[in-house]
């Protein structure tokens, strides 16, 4: 049973930065996929960034150049460094993990991931 616990959310002003963390436990996949997703009130959950066990990354166009996904395998922790935050980045942020193969085009699709954390709130004020 994979367990994911997010932390690091908070309230910042526009232009500020936050780093989200996702502590993972309970999985033994040699190949895996992890991602950050977000959901704003009244909107569908959307993919923000994804990374695989080989280190390949994929970003949504809306965050390219501002967000960076990374992982520390020794700590079993996934990170999302968010810079130059905008009010439209306000959302609940979730991390997700999947041990089965996810094709490149599907890596930012929420339906491709089976395990989810509870989320951490990010609020950006103008």
Short mmCIF file of C-alpha atoms in Angstrom, two decimals:
data_model
loop_
_atom_site.label_atom_id
_atom_site.label_comp_id
_atom_site.label_asym_id
_atom_site.label_seq_id
_atom_site.Cartn_x
_atom_site.Cartn_y
_atom_site.Cartn_z
CA UNK A 1 0.00 0.00 0.00
CA UNK A 2 1.60 3.22 -1.16
CA UNK A 3 1.28 6.15 1.21
CA UNK A 4 1.92 9.73 0.15
CA UNK A 5 2.00 12.70 2.51
CA UNK A 6 2.30 16.24 1.16
CA UNK A 7 3.58 19.25 3.05
CA UNK A 8 4.90 22.73 2.40
CA UNK A 9 1.79 24.53 1.27
CA UNK A 10 0.87 27.96 2.53
CA UNK A 11 -0.05 31.52 1.65
CA UNK A 12 2.30 33.75 -0.32
CA UNK A 13 2.10 36.93 -2.30
CA UNK A 14 2.32 37.01 -6.06
CA UNK A 15 5.91 36.56 -7.18
CA UNK A 16 6.81 34.51 -4.12
CA UNK A 17 8.08 30.95 -3.84
CA UNK A 18 7.13 27.74 -2.08
CA UNK A 19 8.55 24.24 -2.03
CA UNK A 20 6.18 21.35 -1.68
CA UNK A 21 7.30 17.96 -0.40
CA UNK A 22 5.72 14.55 -0.75
CA UNK A 23 6.99 11.78 1.51
CA UNK A 24 6.38 8.37 -0.01
CA UNK A 25 6.37 4.97 1.63
CA UNK A 26 5.15 1.44 1.06
CA UNK A 27 6.15 0.88 -2.54
CA UNK A 28 8.90 -1.29 -3.99
CA UNK A 29 8.65 -0.46 -7.67
CA UNK A 30 11.92 -0.46 -9.55
CA UNK A 31 10.28 1.69 -12.19
CA UNK A 32 7.75 4.28 -11.11
CA UNK A 33 6.09 7.50 -12.05
CA UNK A 34 5.24 10.38 -9.75
CA UNK A 35 3.49 13.63 -10.32
CA UNK A 36 2.13 16.82 -8.87
CA UNK A 37 -1.43 17.80 -9.60
CA UNK A 38 -3.63 20.67 -8.51
CA UNK A 39 -7.30 21.40 -8.20
CA UNK A 40 -8.84 24.81 -7.77
CA UNK A 41 -12.41 25.23 -6.49
CA UNK A 42 -14.90 24.48 -9.23
CA UNK A 43 -12.23 23.20 -11.60
CA UNK A 44 -11.03 19.78 -12.64
CA UNK A 45 -7.82 18.34 -11.27
CA UNK A 46 -4.94 19.09 -13.62
CA UNK A 47 -1.41 17.84 -14.00
CA UNK A 48 1.39 20.22 -13.08
CA UNK A 49 4.60 18.21 -13.32
CA UNK A 50 5.68 14.59 -13.53
CA UNK A 51 8.89 12.63 -13.10
CA UNK A 52 9.82 9.01 -13.60
CA UNK A 53 12.34 6.78 -11.88
CA UNK A 54 14.85 7.60 -14.60
CA UNK A 55 14.55 11.32 -13.90
CA UNK A 56 12.63 12.32 -17.02
CA UNK A 57 10.36 15.28 -16.32
CA UNK A 58 7.29 16.78 -17.92
CA UNK A 59 5.59 20.08 -17.15
CA UNK A 60 2.32 21.72 -17.93
CA UNK A 61 2.78 24.72 -20.19
CA UNK A 62 1.36 27.01 -17.51
CA UNK A 63 4.23 26.27 -15.11
CA UNK A 64 7.20 25.75 -17.43
CA UNK A 65 10.13 27.88 -16.37
CA UNK A 66 8.59 28.57 -12.95
CA UNK A 67 8.15 25.14 -11.32
CA UNK A 68 10.71 22.37 -10.91
CA UNK A 69 9.95 18.79 -9.95
CA UNK A 70 12.67 16.71 -8.33
CA UNK A 71 13.12 13.67 -6.15
CA UNK A 72 15.45 12.50 -3.42
CA UNK A 73 15.54 8.72 -3.67
CA UNK A 74 17.46 8.35 -0.42
CA UNK A 75 14.66 10.15 1.42
CA UNK A 76 11.81 8.74 -0.71
CA UNK A 77 10.63 12.29 -1.15
CA UNK A 78 9.24 14.16 -4.13
CA UNK A 79 9.54 17.94 -4.36
CA UNK A 80 7.96 20.75 -6.29
CA UNK A 81 9.82 24.03 -6.22
CA UNK A 82 7.43 26.79 -7.22
CA UNK A 83 8.83 30.20 -8.12
CA UNK A 84 7.23 33.37 -9.44
CA UNK A 85 3.88 32.25 -8.12
CA UNK A 86 0.74 33.78 -9.57
CA UNK A 87 -2.80 34.06 -8.14
CA UNK A 88 -3.93 31.51 -10.73
CA UNK A 89 -1.61 28.96 -9.08
CA UNK A 90 -3.93 28.95 -6.07
CA UNK A 91 -5.20 25.40 -5.57
CA UNK A 92 -4.96 22.25 -3.53
CA UNK A 93 -1.83 20.45 -4.63
CA UNK A 94 -1.63 16.66 -4.63
CA UNK A 95 1.17 14.23 -5.29
CA UNK A 96 0.48 10.92 -6.99
CA UNK A 97 2.38 7.74 -7.74
CA UNK A 98 2.04 4.83 -10.11
CA UNK A 99 4.10 1.66 -10.54
CA UNK A 100 2.74 0.61 -13.93
CA UNK A 101 3.96 2.08 -17.20
CA UNK A 102 2.58 5.48 -18.15
CA UNK A 103 3.16 6.66 -21.68
CA UNK A 104 4.77 10.05 -22.17
CA UNK A 105 1.58 11.71 -23.39
CA UNK A 106 -0.38 10.50 -20.35
CA UNK A 107 1.98 11.54 -17.59
CA UNK A 108 0.04 14.65 -16.64
CA UNK A 109 -3.32 12.89 -16.68
CA UNK A 110 -4.77 12.29 -13.19
CA UNK A 111 -6.44 9.09 -14.40
CA UNK A 112 -3.02 7.52 -15.04
CA UNK A 113 -2.15 7.45 -11.34
CA UNK A 114 -3.50 5.12 -8.70
CA UNK A 115 -2.04 6.36 -5.40
CA UNK A 116 -2.74 9.85 -4.08
CA UNK A 117 -1.90 11.98 -1.10
CA UNK A 118 -4.36 14.12 0.84
CA UNK A 119 -3.14 17.40 -0.60
CA UNK A 120 -1.65 20.65 0.62
CA UNK A 121 -3.21 24.06 0.03
CA UNK A 122 -1.36 26.79 -1.87
CA UNK A 123 -2.83 30.29 -1.86
CA UNK A 124 -1.26 33.12 -3.84
CA UNK A 125 -2.54 36.63 -3.25
CA UNK A 126 -2.13 39.53 -5.64
#
